[in-house]
């Protein structure tokens, strides 16, 4: 026969922990879920943090490469625009001279 004290013992979190996921509060009163049986949550959190930090570094490096690529493309576009503007300016000066010569 099962009495109330036996049920209370079964209901204790330390006895349920190995069979189910449960949520408890840590020292900082933050709740977190123990879903991994026998796994140190601080270790998995640290591993997750390290993975996230590596991804952040990779994204930052990718952004730096992208920025350099964009800068190089802008330099090329500026050179093309400067050359085009110079050509247009020379053409306008040439046409202006021709018009002045026609008036004379």
mmCIF file of C-alpha atoms in Angstrom:
data_model
loop_
_atom_site.group_PDB
_atom_site.id
_atom_site.type_symbol
_atom_site.label_atom_id
_atom_site.label_comp_id
_atom_site.label_asym_id
_atom_site.label_seq_id
_atom_site.Cartn_x
_atom_site.Cartn_y
_atom_site.Cartn_z
ATOM 1 C CA UNK A 1 0.000 0.000 0.000
ATOM 2 C CA UNK A 2 1.258 3.493 -0.930
ATOM 3 C CA UNK A 3 0.872 6.147 1.748
ATOM 4 C CA UNK A 4 1.135 9.954 1.521
ATOM 5 C CA UNK A 5 4.778 10.070 2.628
ATOM 6 C CA UNK A 6 5.719 7.693 -0.211
ATOM 7 C CA UNK A 7 3.942 9.914 -2.740
ATOM 8 C CA UNK A 8 5.578 13.033 -1.326
ATOM 9 C CA UNK A 9 8.977 11.393 -1.680
ATOM 10 C CA UNK A 10 8.205 10.572 -5.322
ATOM 11 C CA UNK A 11 7.079 14.151 -5.974
ATOM 12 C CA UNK A 12 10.358 15.728 -4.813
ATOM 13 C CA UNK A 13 12.238 17.381 -7.716
ATOM 14 C CA UNK A 14 15.449 15.468 -7.028
ATOM 15 C CA UNK A 15 13.539 12.215 -7.547
ATOM 16 C CA UNK A 16 11.671 13.415 -10.624
ATOM 17 C CA UNK A 17 14.754 14.973 -12.223
ATOM 18 C CA UNK A 18 16.032 11.782 -13.791
ATOM 19 C CA UNK A 19 12.724 11.006 -15.451
ATOM 20 C CA UNK A 20 11.214 14.337 -16.487
ATOM 21 C CA UNK A 21 12.122 17.835 -17.433
ATOM 22 C CA UNK A 22 11.380 20.396 -14.762
ATOM 23 C CA UNK A 23 12.023 24.059 -14.144
ATOM 24 C CA UNK A 24 13.721 25.384 -11.029
ATOM 25 C CA UNK A 25 15.174 28.689 -9.873
ATOM 26 C CA UNK A 26 18.905 29.265 -9.546
ATOM 27 C CA UNK A 27 20.726 31.518 -7.073
ATOM 28 C CA UNK A 28 19.835 34.625 -9.114
ATOM 29 C CA UNK A 29 16.142 33.731 -9.117
ATOM 30 C CA UNK A 30 16.240 33.053 -12.868
ATOM 31 C CA UNK A 31 14.318 30.036 -14.022
ATOM 32 C CA UNK A 32 15.867 27.532 -16.377
ATOM 33 C CA UNK A 33 14.840 24.152 -17.679
ATOM 34 C CA UNK A 34 16.631 20.901 -16.870
ATOM 35 C CA UNK A 35 15.821 18.925 -19.973
ATOM 36 C CA UNK A 36 19.179 17.157 -20.274
ATOM 37 C CA UNK A 37 19.475 14.258 -17.855
ATOM 38 C CA UNK A 38 22.923 14.067 -16.279
ATOM 39 C CA UNK A 39 24.284 17.117 -18.167
ATOM 40 C CA UNK A 40 25.730 20.068 -16.303
ATOM 41 C CA UNK A 41 23.630 23.032 -17.458
ATOM 42 C CA UNK A 42 26.458 25.516 -16.857
ATOM 43 C CA UNK A 43 28.662 23.472 -19.191
ATOM 44 C CA UNK A 44 26.051 23.378 -21.955
ATOM 45 C CA UNK A 45 25.383 27.093 -21.469
ATOM 46 C CA UNK A 46 29.105 27.797 -21.748
ATOM 47 C CA UNK A 47 29.355 25.618 -24.860
ATOM 48 C CA UNK A 48 26.321 27.366 -26.362
ATOM 49 C CA UNK A 49 27.874 30.737 -25.530
ATOM 50 C CA UNK A 50 31.155 29.710 -27.173
ATOM 51 C CA UNK A 51 29.316 28.566 -30.318
ATOM 52 C CA UNK A 52 27.373 31.817 -30.422
ATOM 53 C CA UNK A 53 30.551 33.844 -29.880
ATOM 54 C CA UNK A 54 32.229 32.006 -32.774
ATOM 55 C CA UNK A 55 29.254 32.755 -35.015
ATOM 56 C CA UNK A 56 29.373 36.432 -34.029
ATOM 57 C CA UNK A 57 33.090 36.580 -34.875
ATOM 58 C CA UNK A 58 32.437 34.917 -38.245
ATOM 59 C CA UNK A 59 29.599 37.319 -39.064
ATOM 60 C CA UNK A 60 31.773 40.278 -38.061
ATOM 61 C CA UNK A 61 34.601 39.013 -40.300
ATOM 62 C CA UNK A 62 32.139 38.507 -43.157
ATOM 63 C CA UNK A 63 30.840 42.054 -42.688
ATOM 64 C CA UNK A 64 34.384 43.445 -42.761
ATOM 65 C CA UNK A 65 35.089 41.556 -46.008
ATOM 66 C CA UNK A 66 31.789 42.768 -47.453
ATOM 67 C CA UNK A 67 32.571 46.361 -46.451
ATOM 68 C CA UNK A 68 36.004 46.163 -48.127
ATOM 69 C CA UNK A 69 34.384 44.736 -51.256
ATOM 70 C CA UNK A 70 31.817 47.534 -51.328
ATOM 71 C CA UNK A 71 34.544 50.143 -50.762
ATOM 72 C CA UNK A 72 36.527 48.736 -53.703
ATOM 73 C CA UNK A 73 33.424 48.818 -55.911
ATOM 74 C CA UNK A 74 32.730 52.436 -54.935
ATOM 75 C CA UNK A 75 36.318 53.391 -55.782
ATOM 76 C CA UNK A 76 35.899 51.770 -59.216
ATOM 77 C CA UNK A 77 32.547 53.500 -59.762
ATOM 78 C CA UNK A 78 34.023 56.849 -58.712
ATOM 79 C CA UNK A 79 36.860 56.421 -61.210
ATOM 80 C CA UNK A 80 34.357 55.637 -63.994
ATOM 81 C CA UNK A 81 32.170 58.601 -63.028
ATOM 82 C CA UNK A 82 35.167 60.944 -62.828
ATOM 83 C CA UNK A 83 36.351 59.834 -66.276
ATOM 84 C CA UNK A 84 32.829 60.217 -67.690
ATOM 85 C CA UNK A 85 32.422 63.654 -66.131
ATOM 86 C CA UNK A 86 35.793 64.752 -67.498
ATOM 87 C CA UNK A 87 34.823 63.504 -70.959
ATOM 88 C CA UNK A 88 31.461 65.309 -70.820
ATOM 89 C CA UNK A 89 33.145 68.524 -69.640
ATOM 90 C CA UNK A 90 35.681 68.365 -72.486
ATOM 91 C CA UNK A 91 32.883 67.722 -74.999
ATOM 92 C CA UNK A 92 30.929 70.747 -73.727
ATOM 93 C CA UNK A 93 34.048 72.953 -73.966
ATOM 94 C CA UNK A 94 34.650 71.710 -77.501
ATOM 95 C CA UNK A 95 31.067 72.436 -78.543
ATOM 96 C CA UNK A 96 31.261 75.879 -76.936
ATOM 97 C CA UNK A 97 34.404 76.694 -78.964
ATOM 98 C CA UNK A 98 32.704 75.525 -82.165
ATOM 99 C CA UNK A 99 29.694 77.736 -81.451
ATOM 100 C CA UNK A 100 31.945 80.750 -80.822
ATOM 101 C CA UNK A 101 33.820 80.090 -84.067
ATOM 102 C CA UNK A 102 30.547 79.855 -85.992
ATOM 103 C CA UNK A 103 29.461 83.258 -84.672
ATOM 104 C CA UNK A 104 32.627 84.927 -85.864
#
